[in-house]
Tab-separated table of C-alpha atoms in Angstrom:
chain	number	residue	atom	x	y	z
A	214	MET	CA	0.000	0.000	0.000
A	215	ARG	CA	2.783	2.457	0.944
A	216	ARG	CA	4.551	1.798	-2.369
A	217	SER	CA	1.400	2.559	-4.359
A	218	ILE	CA	0.820	5.763	-2.408
A	219	HIS	CA	4.368	6.937	-3.040
A	220	ALA	CA	3.849	6.222	-6.724
A	221	CYS	CA	0.949	8.649	-6.609
A	222	VAL	CA	3.135	11.310	-5.011
A	223	ALA	CA	5.698	11.015	-7.766
A	224	ALA	CA	3.115	11.198	-10.555
A	225	THR	CA	1.736	14.292	-12.216
A	226	LEU	CA	-1.312	16.146	-10.935
A	227	ALA	CA	-3.302	14.627	-13.754
A	228	LEU	CA	-2.648	11.217	-12.283
A	229	LEU	CA	-3.407	12.438	-8.782
A	230	VAL	CA	-6.916	13.435	-9.756
A	231	SER	CA	-7.646	10.038	-11.281
A	232	GLY	CA	-8.203	6.822	-9.353
A	233	CYS	CA	-5.184	7.459	-7.160
A	234	GLN	CA	-6.591	10.644	-5.628
A	235	SER	CA	-8.776	9.158	-2.913
A	236	ALA	CA	-6.048	6.859	-1.638
A	237	PHE	CA	-3.455	9.637	-1.783
A	238	PHE	CA	-5.391	12.124	0.312
A	239	GLY	CA	-6.549	9.402	2.656
A	240	PHE	CA	-2.905	8.570	3.283
A	241	VAL	CA	-1.617	12.103	3.799
A	242	ASN	CA	-4.527	12.976	6.123
A	243	ARG	CA	-4.299	9.810	8.164
A	244	ASP	CA	-2.982	11.610	11.276
A	245	SER	CA	-4.603	14.988	10.671
A	246	THR	CA	-7.129	16.621	12.943
A	247	GLN	CA	-10.431	18.078	11.862
A	248	PRO	CA	-10.642	21.875	11.623
A	249	ASP	CA	-11.713	23.747	14.735
A	250	ALA	CA	-14.139	25.842	12.727
A	251	THR	CA	-15.443	26.422	9.217
A	252	ALA	CA	-16.655	29.759	7.899
A	253	VAL	CA	-18.158	30.982	4.647
A	254	TYR	CA	-16.137	33.932	3.376
A	255	ASP	CA	-18.139	34.551	0.191
A	256	THR	CA	-21.849	33.997	0.711
A	257	THR	CA	-22.678	34.793	-2.914
A	258	ARG	CA	-20.583	31.908	-4.236
A	259	GLY	CA	-20.684	29.703	-1.142
A	260	LEU	CA	-16.915	29.694	-0.740
A	261	ALA	CA	-15.648	28.587	2.649
A	262	LEU	CA	-12.467	28.117	4.627
A	263	ASP	CA	-11.367	25.901	7.497
A	264	ILE	CA	-9.645	27.236	10.614
A	265	TYR	CA	-7.145	25.260	12.707
A	266	ARG	CA	-6.137	26.661	16.090
A	267	PRO	CA	-2.974	25.818	18.022
A	268	GLN	CA	-3.142	24.932	21.676
A	269	ASN	CA	-2.744	27.931	23.980
A	270	ALA	CA	-2.949	30.492	21.179
A	271	ALA	CA	-1.826	33.929	22.377
A	272	PRO	CA	-3.193	37.229	21.033
A	273	ASP	CA	-0.068	37.672	18.898
A	274	THR	CA	-0.213	34.214	17.290
A	275	PRO	CA	0.761	34.355	13.600
A	276	VAL	CA	-1.818	33.427	10.991
A	277	VAL	CA	-1.155	31.541	7.747
A	278	LEU	CA	-3.810	31.510	5.027
A	279	PHE	CA	-3.065	28.617	2.658
A	280	PHE	CA	-4.120	28.152	-0.972
A	281	TYR	CA	-3.795	24.601	-2.319
A	282	GLY	CA	-2.513	23.602	-5.736
A	283	GLY	CA	-4.067	21.474	-8.458
A	284	SER	CA	-3.289	23.149	-11.786
A	285	TRP	CA	-6.066	25.688	-11.064
A	286	GLN	CA	-8.482	22.827	-11.834
A	287	TYR	CA	-8.645	20.561	-8.785
A	288	GLY	CA	-8.637	20.531	-5.024
A	289	THR	CA	-10.792	21.137	-1.976
A	290	ARG	CA	-9.925	22.494	1.444
A	291	ALA	CA	-10.873	19.162	3.048
A	292	GLN	CA	-8.088	17.422	1.143
A	293	TYR	CA	-5.531	19.698	2.803
A	294	ARG	CA	-6.299	18.991	6.442
A	295	PHE	CA	-2.719	17.761	6.716
A	296	VAL	CA	-1.481	21.297	6.019
A	297	GLY	CA	-3.801	23.091	8.427
A	298	SER	CA	-3.294	20.475	11.118
A	299	ARG	CA	0.508	20.572	10.882
A	300	LEU	CA	0.669	24.343	10.920
A	301	ALA	CA	-1.542	24.446	14.022
A	302	GLN	CA	0.754	21.919	15.705
A	303	ASN	CA	3.555	24.361	14.975
A	304	GLY	CA	1.913	27.257	16.779
A	305	VAL	CA	0.064	28.884	13.893
A	306	VAL	CA	-3.576	29.809	13.380
A	307	ALA	CA	-3.933	28.058	10.023
A	308	ILE	CA	-6.658	28.752	7.486
A	309	VAL	CA	-7.197	26.649	4.358
A	310	ALA	CA	-9.436	28.336	1.816
A	311	ASP	CA	-11.401	27.041	-1.139
A	312	TYR	CA	-11.469	29.101	-4.328
A	313	ARG	CA	-13.171	28.513	-7.644
A	314	THR	CA	-11.297	26.257	-10.027
A	315	TRP	CA	-11.723	25.574	-13.735
A	316	PRO	CA	-14.253	25.261	-15.322
A	317	ALA	CA	-16.256	27.116	-12.655
A	318	ALA	CA	-13.860	30.036	-12.996
A	319	GLY	CA	-10.577	30.907	-14.656
A	320	PHE	CA	-8.090	33.720	-14.410
A	321	PRO	CA	-8.471	36.331	-12.988
A	322	ALA	CA	-11.715	35.282	-11.250
A	323	PHE	CA	-9.975	32.929	-8.834
A	324	MET	CA	-7.709	35.820	-7.821
A	325	GLY	CA	-10.796	37.713	-6.714
A	326	ASP	CA	-11.810	34.728	-4.596
A	327	ALA	CA	-8.369	34.619	-2.991
A	328	ALA	CA	-8.395	38.340	-2.268
A	329	HIS	CA	-11.749	37.992	-0.499
A	330	ALA	CA	-10.313	35.137	1.578
A	331	VAL	CA	-7.491	37.454	2.650
A	332	ARG	CA	-10.005	40.157	3.557
A	333	TRP	CA	-11.980	37.697	5.692
A	334	THR	CA	-8.804	36.498	7.397
A	335	VAL	CA	-7.652	39.994	8.316
A	336	ASP	CA	-11.121	40.870	9.599
A	337	HIS	CA	-11.674	37.692	11.631
A	338	ALA	CA	-8.232	36.430	12.679
A	339	ALA	CA	-8.559	37.788	16.202
A	340	GLU	CA	-11.739	35.782	16.777
A	341	TYR	CA	-9.668	32.595	16.530
A	342	GLY	CA	-6.666	33.750	18.551
A	343	GLY	CA	-4.668	35.112	15.629
A	344	ASP	CA	-2.979	38.475	15.187
A	345	PRO	CA	-4.508	40.409	12.249
A	346	ASN	CA	-1.201	42.248	11.931
A	347	ARG	CA	0.660	38.961	11.420
A	348	VAL	CA	-1.272	37.452	8.515
A	349	PHE	CA	0.880	35.488	6.087
A	350	ILE	CA	-0.420	33.955	2.879
A	351	ALA	CA	0.979	30.728	1.472
A	352	GLY	CA	0.362	28.258	-1.292
A	353	HIS	CA	1.680	25.215	-3.066
A	354	SER	CA	2.042	25.019	-6.871
A	355	ALA	CA	-0.971	26.817	-8.409
A	356	GLY	CA	-1.775	28.062	-4.914
A	357	ALA	CA	1.705	29.566	-4.702
A	358	GLN	CA	1.070	31.414	-7.954
A	359	ILE	CA	-2.086	32.864	-6.415
A	360	ALA	CA	-0.316	33.852	-3.185
A	361	ALA	CA	2.628	35.406	-5.009
A	362	LEU	CA	0.402	37.404	-7.351
A	363	LEU	CA	-1.576	38.735	-4.381
A	364	GLY	CA	1.721	39.858	-2.909
A	365	THR	CA	3.054	41.524	-6.061
A	366	ASP	CA	0.134	42.829	-8.152
A	367	ALA	CA	-1.490	45.332	-5.812
A	368	ARG	CA	-4.682	45.515	-7.871
A	369	HIS	CA	-6.067	42.252	-6.488
A	370	LEU	CA	-5.916	43.265	-2.817
A	371	ALA	CA	-6.919	46.824	-3.657
A	372	ALA	CA	-10.290	45.411	-4.729
A	373	VAL	CA	-10.876	44.449	-1.072
A	374	GLU	CA	-9.313	47.632	0.326
A	375	LEU	CA	-5.992	46.050	1.251
A	376	LYS	CA	-2.478	46.350	-0.117
A	377	PRO	CA	0.414	43.851	-0.311
A	378	LYS	CA	2.241	45.387	2.658
A	379	ASP	CA	-0.798	44.749	4.839
A	380	LEU	CA	0.452	41.161	4.692
A	381	ALA	CA	3.184	40.028	7.055
A	382	GLY	CA	4.658	37.891	4.293
A	383	VAL	CA	4.155	35.465	1.417
A	384	ILE	CA	5.246	31.816	1.405
A	385	GLY	CA	5.521	30.154	-1.995
A	386	LEU	CA	6.027	26.388	-2.223
A	387	SER	CA	7.046	25.003	-5.644
A	388	GLY	CA	5.256	27.839	-7.382
A	389	PRO	CA	5.056	29.021	-11.001
A	390	TYR	CA	5.799	32.736	-11.192
A	391	ASP	CA	7.025	33.110	-14.788
A	392	PHE	CA	5.593	30.168	-16.674
A	393	VAL	CA	4.543	29.026	-20.139
A	394	ILE	CA	0.804	28.963	-20.802
A	395	SER	CA	-0.123	26.209	-23.223
A	396	GLY	CA	-2.593	23.374	-23.686
A	397	LYS	CA	-5.378	23.349	-21.096
A	398	LEU	CA	-3.930	26.426	-19.408
A	399	GLU	CA	-4.867	28.504	-22.465
A	400	GLU	CA	-8.521	28.036	-21.556
A	401	ILE	CA	-7.949	28.705	-17.875
A	402	PHE	CA	-5.982	31.920	-18.403
A	403	GLY	CA	-8.208	33.277	-21.162
A	404	PRO	CA	-7.152	35.632	-23.970
A	405	ARG	CA	-3.446	35.688	-24.776
A	406	SER	CA	-3.367	39.422	-24.056
A	407	GLN	CA	-3.943	38.794	-20.345
A	408	TRP	CA	-1.416	35.999	-19.862
A	409	PRO	CA	1.324	38.371	-18.667
A	410	GLU	CA	-1.059	39.466	-15.900
A	411	ALA	CA	-0.644	36.035	-14.278
A	412	MET	CA	3.135	36.311	-13.843
A	413	ALA	CA	4.198	37.479	-10.379
A	414	VAL	CA	7.700	38.437	-11.553
A	415	ARG	CA	6.177	41.068	-13.826
A	416	PHE	CA	4.761	43.110	-10.943
A	417	VAL	CA	7.671	43.321	-8.518
A	418	ASP	CA	8.255	47.013	-7.849
A	419	GLY	CA	9.420	47.226	-4.243
A	420	ASP	CA	6.069	47.520	-2.469
A	421	GLU	CA	5.958	43.825	-1.581
A	422	PRO	CA	5.995	42.209	1.882
A	423	PRO	CA	8.772	39.723	2.720
A	424	PHE	CA	8.792	36.502	0.695
A	425	LEU	CA	9.873	32.963	1.508
A	426	LEU	CA	10.254	30.754	-1.573
A	427	ILE	CA	10.861	27.018	-1.169
A	428	HIS	CA	11.409	24.780	-4.188
A	429	GLY	CA	12.899	21.386	-4.977
A	430	ASP	CA	15.734	21.485	-7.496
A	431	GLY	CA	14.492	18.200	-8.945
A	432	ASP	CA	11.048	19.603	-9.750
A	433	ARG	CA	9.973	18.478	-13.237
A	434	THR	CA	6.483	19.968	-13.015
A	435	VAL	CA	7.366	23.564	-12.133
A	436	ASP	CA	11.004	24.343	-12.789
A	437	VAL	CA	12.968	25.722	-9.841
A	438	GLY	CA	13.933	28.618	-12.089
A	439	ASN	CA	10.532	30.137	-11.288
A	440	SER	CA	11.504	30.641	-7.656
A	441	ARG	CA	14.999	31.773	-8.527
A	442	LYS	CA	13.651	34.430	-10.914
A	443	LEU	CA	11.133	35.736	-8.400
A	444	ASP	CA	13.704	35.786	-5.601
A	445	PHE	CA	16.110	37.751	-7.816
A	446	ALA	CA	13.404	40.207	-8.889
A	447	LEU	CA	12.381	40.839	-5.278
A	448	ARG	CA	15.903	41.321	-3.945
A	449	ARG	CA	16.785	43.600	-6.860
A	450	LYS	CA	13.971	45.911	-5.717
A	451	GLY	CA	15.101	45.785	-2.096
A	452	VAL	CA	12.415	43.375	-0.891
A	453	ASP	CA	13.305	40.906	1.855
A	454	SER	CA	13.293	37.527	0.091
A	455	THR	CA	14.550	34.137	1.249
A	456	LEU	CA	15.051	31.283	-1.199
A	457	GLU	CA	15.264	27.750	0.201
A	458	ILE	CA	16.228	25.029	-2.290
A	459	VAL	CA	15.417	21.434	-1.356
A	460	SER	CA	18.205	19.349	-2.859
A	461	GLY	CA	16.816	16.601	-5.097
A	462	GLY	CA	13.248	17.495	-4.162
A	463	ASN	CA	10.439	16.919	-6.651
A	464	HIS	CA	7.327	19.027	-7.130
A	465	PHE	CA	5.495	17.499	-4.177
A	466	VAL	CA	8.281	17.535	-1.615
A	467	THR	CA	7.398	20.965	-0.238
A	468	ALA	CA	3.830	19.811	0.408
A	469	ALA	CA	4.948	16.392	1.645
A	470	ALA	CA	6.785	18.107	4.496
A	471	PHE	CA	3.416	18.807	6.117
A	472	TYR	CA	2.392	15.158	6.427
A	473	ASP	CA	5.898	13.728	6.821
A	474	PRO	CA	8.400	16.393	7.957
A	475	GLU	CA	11.307	13.983	7.539
A	476	ARG	CA	10.807	13.985	3.760
A	477	ALA	CA	11.978	17.601	3.633
A	478	PRO	CA	13.246	18.517	7.111
A	479	GLU	CA	14.243	22.027	6.085
A	480	VAL	CA	10.723	23.143	5.133
A	481	LEU	CA	8.938	23.587	8.467
A	482	PRO	CA	11.912	25.220	10.241
A	483	ALA	CA	12.223	27.665	7.323
A	484	ILE	CA	8.546	28.551	7.616
A	485	ARG	CA	8.741	28.920	11.394
A	486	THR	CA	11.764	31.191	11.116
A	487	PHE	CA	10.047	33.292	8.468
A	488	ILE	CA	6.921	33.866	10.548
A	489	GLY	CA	8.897	34.638	13.703
A	490	LEU	CA	8.764	31.358	15.619
A	491	ASP	CA	11.614	29.291	17.031
A	492	PRO	CA	12.714	26.944	14.219
A	493	THR	CA	14.087	24.353	16.647
A	494	GLU	CA	10.605	23.607	17.914
A	495	ALA	CA	9.221	22.561	14.509
A	496	GLU	CA	7.337	19.249	14.603
């Protein structure tokens, strides 16, 4: 059974959403806790998010809002309990948000969903023991693209009366930030004229919050060059950016660290350091 599950991890996302999907998420969530609360952040579209609270949360507890990956086509917040649960174990108020995926919505509609999730998080973090002044956004793969674009293209947060520097930071895991749009993605990202609007590197101008970019150098799904380019663009504009390369890591290794920290032991300490927690206490 373990061998078949690991085969799923190594496969492409297309394979993950086939018959292997149920077994995969069942495996990675095997030790995860249920969320402490669920809230609807967009009543018009019925979009919700799950909240995971750490034990003994203090008023200044950092908050991480997480957007999952799935090629902008797949995923649900329930599948990512392992992320919310692990972050809560590490002293974070963790929020995992749904957003519309293709074909329900394409670009830039899902960016509007994400921006509204940020607005809800800032407005309600304190109700769950989190500090609204310490809200970080994070994502894996397609979710990292969403998080990074929120942090670089100020127009998306402006629509909800926020700006990138209202965020404490952005955490991108194996994300595409300067990528080729072809095949199915041409439908998702709409007219060719708006494709450049999806590239986070294009919008770096120095008004960004700090960034933490983590990427495996063996990633064959999203090349590590994406993170290197974004890190360079940020630092060139004087933005605090940290790039963590996981040696030999594939596309899923940065997400795997949440259900099995030993698979990428540098990931959780890097995140804890970035959000201002003691890295030696990472679980």
